[in-house]
Amino acid sequence: MVESGTENDVTHEPGVPDSGGAAPRDAGLWIAGVLIAAAAAVALAFALVGPVVVTVDGMRAWVARGTTSLDLSARGRLQGTRGDLVSVDGRILVRHGGGPPAIRIDGAPAAVDAPIPGGSDIRSFHGRDVRESTVMRFIETPPGVRFAGQGPVESVEDSGTPGIVIADVGIVSRVEVTRRVATRGSPMTVRREPAWTGRKEVALTFDDGPWPKSTDEVLALLKAADVKATFFMIGRQVTARPDTARRVLAAGMEIGNHTQNHKLLAHASHAVVTREIERGRRSIEKVLHVQIRWYRPAGGSTNGFVYREAKRLGMRVVLWSIDPKDWARPGSRKIARRILDRVRPGSVILMHDGGGNRSQTVAALKKVLKGLHARGYKMVTLSRLYRLPAQVAIP
Ligand SMILES: [Zn+2]
């Protein structure tokens, strides 16, 4: 293209007047030199700052020079994902909330924030899981429970002592994981008592009310049969339906506490147990102004704190001797049969006037009232069955 040689070798472009002499030839060389230098500079610049070819998880790609694995991750170019944020007990709290994807460049572990050299083969993997931060706490544990005797009523004979453990508590999950036992508690003894069975008496008990429609339907049947029963009410439902609760009391029924929110307490902390039982009782007393003597744990679920708390509040814990599982709606005939086949003097019979559609319970109750009458049973309140004074108003 550019020729150098003697003056005689110079060819002239046709039609371009020869202005003559050495000056134009020097200019041409000079321009050519500049162009070469410019091309070289561009090539050098490209080589220094231009994009590079790399292989990212098996795919060839151009990336800007200086790009890091972290940049690729942020742009969603890596198949490997961030690790997860996991709870103190190992559950995933935030998917991809952990460490950056693990990176291997040409087979060797590489820093995620280092520029990727051209020609590299980058492989990405699931990053490191990060455990949530924890704080150390001393946590009271419920005393173990030893039962003595048999029967549906349970009272604390010996309170035992709670233990204390040192635990790591997740600041996100609030989950407590025991690190070590600081103080070993001692177990409590709970005495189970049967009712006096010298007479053919049983106690019908109804849980999970007050409830729209079914509580009043149960009440109407009991009234018509001149039968007194015990209703274990849920605190927040008494607050929501105070008039229904008042009708139950006005009909001469006994009222028991069935927690504030029907919370199962077997694994609950002391604070939660206290709150559920105390608030449940307070909600009932506020509307009905009677002293609550009986506590029935929601779902029959207890721990050592539950027994201690019931005792502190002057309540007896009562479960049941016959559970016909009416809540599972097996049909009214089956519910009635389960009760009538198993009834004995002193039976505490569990049914539900709330917590869902209770039409089967209501239909079964008709058969149960009739069947128990026919068998010579008297149906009484729990306090009556256990020969305790009748429920009294709060002075
Ligand atoms: Zn219940």
Coordinates of C-alpha atoms and ligand atoms in Angstrom, one line a residue:
M1 CA 0.0 0.0 0.0
V2 CA 2.6 2.4 1.0
E3 CA 5.7 2.2 -1.0
S4 CA 9.0 3.5 -0.3
G5 CA 11.7 3.8 -2.9
T6 CA 13.4 6.2 -5.1
E7 CA 11.8 9.3 -6.6
N8 CA 11.4 7.5 -9.9
D9 CA 9.3 4.8 -8.5
V10 CA 6.6 7.2 -7.4
T11 CA 3.4 6.8 -9.2
H12 CA 0.9 9.5 -9.3
E13 CA -2.8 9.2 -8.9
P14 CA -4.5 9.9 -12.2
G15 CA -6.1 13.3 -12.3
V16 CA -4.3 14.5 -9.2
P17 CA -2.0 17.2 -10.3
D18 CA 1.5 16.7 -9.3
S19 CA 2.3 19.7 -7.2
G20 CA 5.7 18.3 -7.5
G21 CA 8.7 17.5 -5.3
A22 CA 9.3 15.5 -2.1
A23 CA 6.8 17.3 0.1
P24 CA 3.7 15.4 -0.8
R25 CA 5.4 12.0 -0.5
D26 CA 6.6 12.9 3.0
A27 CA 3.1 13.9 3.9
G28 CA 1.7 10.5 2.7
L29 CA 4.2 8.6 4.8
W30 CA 3.5 10.7 7.8
I31 CA -0.3 10.1 7.5
A32 CA 0.3 6.4 7.1
G33 CA 2.5 6.4 10.2
V34 CA -0.2 8.1 12.2
L35 CA -2.7 5.6 11.0
I36 CA -0.5 2.7 12.0
A37 CA 0.2 4.2 15.3
A38 CA -3.6 4.9 15.8
A39 CA -4.4 1.3 14.9
A40 CA -1.7 0.0 17.2
A41 CA -3.0 2.3 20.0
V42 CA -6.6 1.0 19.5
A43 CA -5.4 -2.6 19.4
L44 CA -3.3 -2.0 22.6
A45 CA -6.2 -0.2 24.3
F46 CA -8.5 -3.1 23.3
A47 CA -6.0 -5.6 24.6
L48 CA -5.7 -3.6 27.9
V49 CA -9.3 -2.5 28.6
G50 CA -11.6 -4.3 26.1
P51 CA -13.8 -7.3 26.8
V52 CA -12.4 -10.7 27.3
V53 CA -13.8 -14.1 26.3
V54 CA -14.4 -16.5 29.2
T55 CA -16.4 -19.7 29.8
V56 CA -19.2 -19.2 32.3
D57 CA -20.7 -22.5 33.6
G58 CA -20.0 -24.1 30.2
M59 CA -21.1 -21.2 28.0
R60 CA -18.6 -18.9 26.1
A61 CA -19.3 -15.2 26.8
W62 CA -17.7 -11.8 26.3
V63 CA -17.4 -9.9 29.6
A64 CA -16.0 -6.5 30.3
R65 CA -12.4 -6.6 31.5
G66 CA -12.3 -6.4 35.3
T67 CA -15.6 -8.2 35.7
T68 CA -15.7 -10.3 38.9
S69 CA -17.7 -13.4 39.7
L70 CA -19.7 -11.2 42.1
D71 CA -20.7 -9.0 39.1
L72 CA -21.7 -12.1 37.1
S73 CA -23.8 -13.3 40.0
A74 CA -25.5 -9.9 40.4
R75 CA -26.4 -10.0 36.6
G76 CA -27.8 -13.5 37.0
R77 CA -25.1 -15.0 34.7
L78 CA -24.1 -17.8 37.2
Q79 CA -26.0 -21.0 37.6
G80 CA -24.6 -21.4 41.1
T81 CA -26.8 -19.5 43.6
R82 CA -26.1 -17.7 46.9
G83 CA -26.2 -19.9 50.0
D84 CA -29.2 -19.6 52.3
L85 CA -29.8 -17.9 55.6
V86 CA -30.6 -20.8 58.0
S87 CA -32.1 -20.8 61.5
V88 CA -30.2 -21.9 64.6
D89 CA -32.0 -25.3 64.2
G90 CA -31.0 -25.6 60.6
R91 CA -34.2 -24.6 58.7
I92 CA -34.0 -22.2 55.7
L93 CA -35.1 -18.7 56.8
V94 CA -34.2 -16.8 53.6
R95 CA -33.5 -18.7 50.4
H96 CA -30.3 -17.2 48.9
G97 CA -29.9 -15.0 51.9
G98 CA -26.5 -16.5 52.7
G99 CA -23.0 -16.3 51.2
P100 CA -22.2 -15.6 47.5
P101 CA -22.0 -18.5 45.0
A102 CA -18.8 -20.6 45.4
I103 CA -16.5 -20.0 42.4
R104 CA -13.9 -22.2 40.8
I105 CA -11.7 -20.7 38.0
D106 CA -9.9 -23.3 35.9
G107 CA -10.7 -25.9 38.6
A108 CA -9.3 -23.9 41.5
P109 CA -11.3 -22.1 44.2
A110 CA -11.3 -18.4 43.4
A111 CA -12.2 -15.2 45.2
V112 CA -15.6 -13.9 44.1
D113 CA -14.3 -10.3 44.0
A114 CA -11.2 -10.8 41.9
P115 CA -11.2 -9.8 38.2
I116 CA -11.7 -12.7 35.9
P117 CA -8.7 -13.3 33.6
G118 CA -9.6 -13.7 29.9
G119 CA -9.8 -17.3 28.7
S120 CA -10.8 -18.6 32.2
D121 CA -13.2 -21.4 32.7
I122 CA -15.6 -20.3 35.5
R123 CA -17.8 -22.8 37.4
S124 CA -20.2 -21.7 40.0
F125 CA -21.8 -23.6 42.9
H126 CA -24.3 -23.1 45.7
G127 CA -22.7 -20.7 48.2
R128 CA -22.1 -21.2 51.9
D129 CA -25.2 -21.2 54.1
V130 CA -25.1 -18.6 56.8
R131 CA -26.6 -19.3 60.2
E132 CA -28.6 -16.5 61.8
S133 CA -27.1 -14.6 64.7
T134 CA -28.0 -15.8 68.1
V135 CA -28.1 -14.5 71.6
M136 CA -27.4 -16.5 74.7
R137 CA -30.3 -16.8 77.2
F138 CA -31.1 -18.6 80.4
I139 CA -34.4 -20.4 79.9
E140 CA -36.6 -22.0 82.5
T141 CA -37.7 -25.5 81.6
P142 CA -40.9 -27.1 83.1
P143 CA -40.4 -29.7 85.7
G144 CA -41.0 -33.2 84.5
V145 CA -44.4 -34.7 85.5
R146 CA -44.9 -38.0 87.3
F147 CA -48.5 -39.2 87.5
A148 CA -49.9 -41.1 90.4
G149 CA -53.3 -42.7 90.6
Q150 CA -56.0 -42.8 87.9
G151 CA -58.9 -40.6 86.9
P152 CA -59.7 -37.5 84.8
V153 CA -59.0 -34.9 87.5
E154 CA -55.4 -34.0 88.0
S155 CA -54.0 -32.0 90.9
V156 CA -50.5 -31.2 91.9
E157 CA -49.3 -33.2 94.9
D158 CA -45.6 -32.1 94.8
S159 CA -44.7 -29.0 92.7
G160 CA -41.1 -30.1 91.9
T161 CA -38.8 -27.4 90.6
P162 CA -38.2 -26.0 87.1
G163 CA -34.8 -26.5 85.5
I164 CA -32.7 -23.9 83.8
V165 CA -30.9 -24.4 80.5
I166 CA -28.5 -22.1 78.6
A167 CA -29.7 -21.8 75.1
D168 CA -28.8 -20.0 71.8
V169 CA -31.9 -18.1 70.6
G170 CA -32.0 -17.2 66.9
I171 CA -32.6 -13.5 66.5
V172 CA -34.7 -14.0 63.4
S173 CA -36.4 -17.3 64.1
R174 CA -36.7 -16.9 67.9
V175 CA -36.0 -20.6 68.1
E176 CA -34.2 -21.8 71.2
V177 CA -31.5 -24.4 71.0
T178 CA -30.2 -25.8 74.3
R179 CA -26.5 -25.5 74.7
R180 CA -26.3 -27.0 78.1
V181 CA -28.3 -27.6 81.3
A182 CA -27.4 -25.1 84.0
T183 CA -29.7 -26.4 86.7
R184 CA -31.5 -29.7 86.6
G185 CA -35.0 -29.3 88.0
S186 CA -36.9 -31.9 90.0
P187 CA -40.1 -33.6 88.7
M188 CA -43.5 -32.8 90.1
T189 CA -46.1 -35.3 91.1
V190 CA -49.6 -35.0 89.8
R191 CA -52.3 -37.1 91.5
R192 CA -55.1 -38.4 89.2
E193 CA -58.4 -38.7 90.9
P194 CA -61.5 -40.7 89.9
A195 CA -64.9 -39.4 90.9
W196 CA -66.8 -41.0 93.8
T197 CA -68.6 -43.9 92.1
G198 CA -71.1 -44.8 94.8
R199 CA -73.8 -43.3 92.7
K200 CA -74.7 -43.5 89.0
E201 CA -73.6 -40.0 88.2
V202 CA -71.7 -38.7 85.2
A203 CA -70.5 -35.3 84.0
L204 CA -71.2 -34.1 80.5
T205 CA -68.6 -31.5 79.4
F206 CA -68.7 -29.3 76.4
D207 CA -65.5 -27.6 75.0
D208 CA -64.6 -24.8 72.6
G209 CA -67.6 -22.5 72.9
P210 CA -69.4 -20.2 73.0
W211 CA -70.2 -20.8 69.4
P212 CA -73.0 -19.5 67.2
K213 CA -76.1 -21.7 67.0
S214 CA -74.6 -25.0 68.4
T215 CA -74.0 -23.7 72.0
D216 CA -77.7 -22.6 72.2
E217 CA -78.8 -25.9 70.6
V218 CA -76.9 -27.9 73.2
L219 CA -78.3 -25.6 76.0
A220 CA -81.9 -26.1 74.8
L221 CA -81.5 -29.9 74.9
L222 CA -79.9 -29.8 78.4
K223 CA -82.6 -27.5 79.7
A224 CA -85.4 -29.6 78.2
A225 CA -83.9 -32.7 80.0
D226 CA -83.3 -30.8 83.2
V227 CA -79.6 -31.7 83.1
K228 CA -76.6 -29.6 84.3
A229 CA -73.3 -29.8 82.5
T230 CA -70.0 -28.1 82.4
F231 CA -68.8 -25.8 79.6
F232 CA -65.1 -25.2 79.0
M233 CA -65.0 -21.9 77.3
I234 CA -62.3 -20.2 75.3
G235 CA -61.5 -16.8 76.6
R236 CA -61.5 -14.9 73.4
Q237 CA -64.8 -16.4 72.3
V238 CA -66.4 -15.4 75.6
T239 CA -65.3 -11.8 74.8
A240 CA -66.7 -12.1 71.3
R241 CA -70.0 -13.7 72.3
P242 CA -70.7 -12.6 75.8
D243 CA -74.5 -13.0 75.5
T244 CA -74.2 -16.7 74.6
A245 CA -71.8 -17.2 77.5
R246 CA -74.3 -15.5 79.9
R247 CA -77.2 -17.8 78.7
V248 CA -75.1 -20.8 79.5
L249 CA -74.4 -19.6 83.0
A250 CA -78.0 -18.4 83.5
A251 CA -79.2 -22.0 82.7
G252 CA -77.3 -23.2 85.8
M253 CA -74.3 -24.7 84.0
E254 CA -70.8 -24.7 85.4
I255 CA -68.1 -22.8 83.6
G256 CA -64.5 -23.9 83.1
N257 CA -61.4 -22.3 81.5
H258 CA -60.2 -23.7 78.2
T259 CA -57.4 -21.1 77.6
Q260 CA -57.6 -17.7 76.0
N261 CA -56.8 -18.8 72.4
H262 CA -57.0 -22.6 72.4
K263 CA -53.2 -22.8 72.3
L264 CA -51.6 -26.2 72.8
L265 CA -49.2 -25.8 75.7
A266 CA -47.1 -29.0 75.9
H267 CA -44.0 -27.2 74.5
A268 CA -44.9 -23.6 75.6
S269 CA -42.6 -21.4 77.8
H270 CA -43.6 -20.4 81.3
A271 CA -44.6 -17.0 80.0
V272 CA -46.9 -18.3 77.3
V273 CA -48.5 -20.8 79.6
T274 CA -49.2 -18.1 82.2
R275 CA -50.6 -15.8 79.6
E276 CA -52.9 -18.3 78.0
I277 CA -54.3 -19.7 81.2
E278 CA -54.5 -16.4 83.1
R279 CA -56.0 -14.4 80.3
G280 CA -58.5 -17.1 79.5
R281 CA -59.7 -17.1 83.1
R282 CA -59.8 -13.3 83.2
S283 CA -61.8 -13.1 80.0
I284 CA -64.4 -15.5 81.4
E285 CA -64.6 -13.8 84.8
K286 CA -65.0 -10.4 83.3
V287 CA -68.2 -11.4 81.4
L288 CA -69.6 -14.0 83.8
H289 CA -68.4 -12.8 87.3
V290 CA -67.9 -16.4 88.6
Q291 CA -64.9 -18.0 90.1
I292 CA -63.4 -20.5 87.8
R293 CA -62.5 -23.8 89.5
W294 CA -61.7 -26.0 86.5
Y295 CA -59.1 -25.8 83.8
R296 CA -59.2 -28.1 80.8
P297 CA -56.1 -27.8 78.6
A298 CA -56.7 -27.2 75.0
G299 CA -56.2 -30.4 73.1
G300 CA -55.4 -32.0 76.5
S301 CA -51.9 -30.6 76.0
T302 CA -50.0 -29.9 79.2
N303 CA -46.5 -29.6 80.7
G304 CA -45.2 -29.0 84.2
F305 CA -45.8 -25.2 83.9
V306 CA -49.5 -25.8 83.1
Y307 CA -50.0 -27.8 86.3
R308 CA -48.1 -25.2 88.4
E309 CA -50.0 -22.4 86.8
A310 CA -53.4 -24.0 87.3
K311 CA -52.5 -24.6 90.9
R312 CA -51.3 -21.1 91.4
L313 CA -54.7 -19.8 90.1
G314 CA -56.6 -22.2 92.3
M315 CA -57.9 -24.4 89.5
R316 CA -58.0 -28.1 89.1
V317 CA -57.0 -29.6 85.8
V318 CA -59.5 -32.0 84.3
L319 CA -59.3 -34.2 81.2
W320 CA -62.0 -36.8 80.5
S321 CA -62.7 -40.5 80.8
I322 CA -64.8 -40.8 77.5
D323 CA -63.8 -39.1 74.3
P324 CA -66.2 -40.0 71.5
K325 CA -64.2 -37.8 69.0
D326 CA -67.3 -35.9 68.0
W327 CA -65.2 -33.1 66.5
A328 CA -64.1 -35.6 63.8
R329 CA -67.9 -35.9 62.8
P330 CA -68.1 -39.7 62.6
G331 CA -71.9 -39.5 62.6
S332 CA -74.3 -38.8 65.5
R333 CA -75.1 -42.5 65.9
K334 CA -71.4 -43.4 66.4
I335 CA -70.8 -40.5 68.8
A336 CA -73.8 -41.6 70.9
R337 CA -72.7 -45.3 70.8
R338 CA -69.1 -44.5 71.9
I339 CA -70.5 -42.7 74.9
L340 CA -73.2 -45.1 75.9
D341 CA -71.1 -48.3 75.4
R342 CA -68.3 -47.0 77.7
V343 CA -70.2 -45.0 80.4
R344 CA -69.7 -46.0 84.0
P345 CA -70.4 -44.2 87.3
G346 CA -68.1 -41.2 87.6
S347 CA -67.4 -40.8 83.8
V348 CA -66.4 -37.4 82.6
I349 CA -67.7 -37.2 79.0
L350 CA -66.1 -35.0 76.5
M351 CA -68.0 -33.3 73.7
H352 CA -67.7 -30.0 71.8
D353 CA -70.3 -27.3 71.4
G354 CA -67.9 -25.1 69.4
G355 CA -64.9 -25.1 67.1
G356 CA -66.7 -26.1 63.9
N357 CA -70.0 -27.5 62.6
R358 CA -71.4 -29.4 65.6
S359 CA -74.7 -30.6 64.2
Q360 CA -73.6 -34.2 64.7
T361 CA -72.8 -33.5 68.4
V362 CA -76.2 -31.9 68.9
A363 CA -78.0 -34.8 67.2
A364 CA -75.9 -37.3 69.3
L365 CA -76.6 -35.4 72.5
K366 CA -80.4 -36.1 72.1
K367 CA -79.6 -39.9 72.0
V368 CA -77.1 -39.6 74.8
L369 CA -79.5 -37.8 77.2
K370 CA -82.1 -40.4 76.4
G371 CA -79.7 -43.3 76.7
L372 CA -78.2 -42.2 80.0
H373 CA -81.6 -41.6 81.5
A374 CA -82.7 -45.0 80.4
R375 CA -79.7 -46.5 82.1
G376 CA -80.4 -44.7 85.3
Y377 CA -77.6 -42.2 85.2
K378 CA -77.9 -38.7 86.7
M379 CA -76.0 -36.0 84.8
V380 CA -74.3 -33.4 87.0
T381 CA -71.7 -30.6 86.9
L382 CA -68.0 -31.5 87.5
S383 CA -68.1 -29.9 91.0
R384 CA -71.1 -32.0 91.9
L385 CA -69.4 -35.2 90.6
Y386 CA -66.4 -34.4 92.7
R387 CA -68.4 -33.4 95.7
L388 CA -67.1 -29.8 95.7
P389 CA -69.1 -26.7 96.6
A390 CA -71.1 -25.2 93.7
Q391 CA -69.5 -22.5 91.6
V392 CA -69.8 -19.2 93.2
A393 CA -70.0 -15.6 92.0
I394 CA -67.0 -13.3 92.5
P395 CA -67.6 -11.3 95.6
Ligands
ZN1 ZN -60.8 -27.7 72.9

